[in-house]
């Protein structure tokens, strides 16, 4: 019996870093129903003081670009008297997860016959019947593995410190660079957030063909 383990995650589907990369995540957000953030509002962005300073600083420009794409053009780290304050935090951790992995075995797929007769001989034709085998999935088994969990949290408060919007998006991944996953989240989490209604739903990130998610550069 031969075992070939292929990870099958419930919340992450990876088709390989050298082809089109598809990740599935989850997004939860809540918003003050009485507040509408104007596209012209001055929004000061900052890293969460309780988070990793260097990581949050690294992705400030990514988050600004994501807000700009939604029409919020006045997002900056420099405002002294902003209308709103946007605080971001990128987190990573590990957790144990039960995975279902396929078991591959060689199984019978029929028979074939080959015949031969020695040259220059009156001997009868000799035929041999041979079993044909193919490798197929014959079952599944459960294994426990460590999976990396990446989270992007952000919140928006007004100038008086009252909460306006809170958002949390998570991806589970075990093959790609942590920095690449954070870059995915900085773009997709903001794009998926509703500024008018609460949300609790999954989302999908599909990278371009041959995108190298293992690389450490952005």
CSV table of N, CA and C in Angstrom, one decimal, residues 8-9 21 24 31 38-39 51 61 65 96 98 104 116-117 147 152 156 159 163 166-167 183 185 194 199 203 205 207:
chain,number,residue,atom,x,y,z
A,8,UNK,N,-6.0,18.8,2.1
A,8,UNK,CA,-7.3,19.3,1.7
A,8,UNK,C,-7.9,20.2,2.8
A,9,UNK,N,-7.8,21.5,2.7
A,9,UNK,CA,-8.3,22.4,3.8
A,9,UNK,C,-9.7,22.7,3.5
A,21,UNK,N,-3.4,31.0,-8.2
A,21,UNK,CA,-3.6,30.8,-6.8
A,21,UNK,C,-4.9,31.2,-6.4
A,24,UNK,N,-9.4,31.1,-0.1
A,24,UNK,CA,-10.7,31.4,0.4
A,24,UNK,C,-10.6,31.8,1.8
A,31,UNK,N,-20.8,48.2,11.3
A,31,UNK,CA,-20.8,49.6,11.0
A,31,UNK,C,-21.9,50.4,11.7
A,38,UNK,N,-18.1,60.3,4.1
A,38,UNK,CA,-18.0,61.0,2.8
A,38,UNK,C,-16.7,60.6,2.1
A,39,UNK,N,-16.8,60.5,0.8
A,39,UNK,CA,-15.6,60.2,0.0
A,39,UNK,C,-14.5,61.3,0.2
A,51,UNK,N,-0.1,46.3,18.1
A,51,UNK,CA,0.4,45.3,17.1
A,51,UNK,C,1.8,45.4,16.8
A,61,UNK,N,0.8,51.7,3.0
A,61,UNK,CA,0.6,52.1,1.6
A,61,UNK,C,-0.4,51.2,0.9
A,65,UNK,N,-3.9,52.5,-0.8
A,65,UNK,CA,-4.3,52.2,-2.2
A,65,UNK,C,-5.7,51.6,-2.3
A,96,UNK,N,-3.9,24.1,15.3
A,96,UNK,CA,-4.0,22.7,14.9
A,96,UNK,C,-5.3,22.6,14.1
A,98,UNK,N,-7.7,19.6,11.8
A,98,UNK,CA,-7.9,18.2,11.3
A,98,UNK,C,-8.1,18.3,9.8
A,104,UNK,N,-3.9,6.8,-1.8
A,104,UNK,CA,-3.8,6.3,-3.2
A,104,UNK,C,-3.2,4.9,-3.2
A,116,UNK,N,3.4,-14.3,-28.5
A,116,UNK,CA,4.6,-14.3,-29.3
A,116,UNK,C,4.8,-15.7,-29.8
A,117,UNK,N,5.6,-15.9,-30.8
A,117,UNK,CA,6.0,-17.2,-31.4
A,117,UNK,C,7.4,-17.1,-31.9
A,147,UNK,N,-1.6,24.8,10.9
A,147,UNK,CA,-1.9,25.7,9.8
A,147,UNK,C,-1.7,27.1,10.2
A,152,UNK,N,-6.3,40.4,9.2
A,152,UNK,CA,-6.1,41.8,9.0
A,152,UNK,C,-7.4,42.5,9.7
A,156,UNK,N,-12.4,52.1,12.2
A,156,UNK,CA,-12.5,53.6,11.9
A,156,UNK,C,-13.3,54.2,13.0
A,159,UNK,N,-13.7,61.7,15.0
A,159,UNK,CA,-12.8,62.6,15.6
A,159,UNK,C,-12.9,62.7,17.2
A,163,UNK,N,-16.7,54.7,17.7
A,163,UNK,CA,-16.5,53.7,16.7
A,163,UNK,C,-17.5,53.9,15.5
A,166,UNK,N,-15.9,48.5,12.2
A,166,UNK,CA,-14.8,47.5,12.6
A,166,UNK,C,-14.9,46.4,11.6
A,167,UNK,N,-13.7,45.9,11.3
A,167,UNK,CA,-13.6,44.8,10.3
A,167,UNK,C,-12.5,43.9,10.6
A,183,UNK,N,-0.5,41.0,1.9
A,183,UNK,CA,-0.7,41.9,0.8
A,183,UNK,C,-2.1,41.5,0.2
A,185,UNK,N,-4.7,40.3,1.8
A,185,UNK,CA,-5.7,40.8,2.7
A,185,UNK,C,-5.8,42.3,2.7
A,194,UNK,N,-18.3,46.5,3.5
A,194,UNK,CA,-19.4,47.4,3.3
A,194,UNK,C,-19.4,48.5,4.3
A,199,UNK,N,-21.4,42.7,7.8
A,199,UNK,CA,-21.2,41.6,6.9
A,199,UNK,C,-20.6,40.4,7.7
A,203,UNK,N,-14.9,35.0,1.3
A,203,UNK,CA,-14.5,35.6,0.1
A,203,UNK,C,-13.4,34.8,-0.6
A,205,UNK,N,-9.8,35.0,-3.1
A,205,UNK,CA,-8.7,35.7,-3.7
A,205,UNK,C,-8.2,34.9,-4.8
A,207,UNK,N,-5.3,34.9,-7.7
A,207,UNK,CA,-4.1,35.6,-8.2
A,207,UNK,C,-3.9,35.3,-9.7
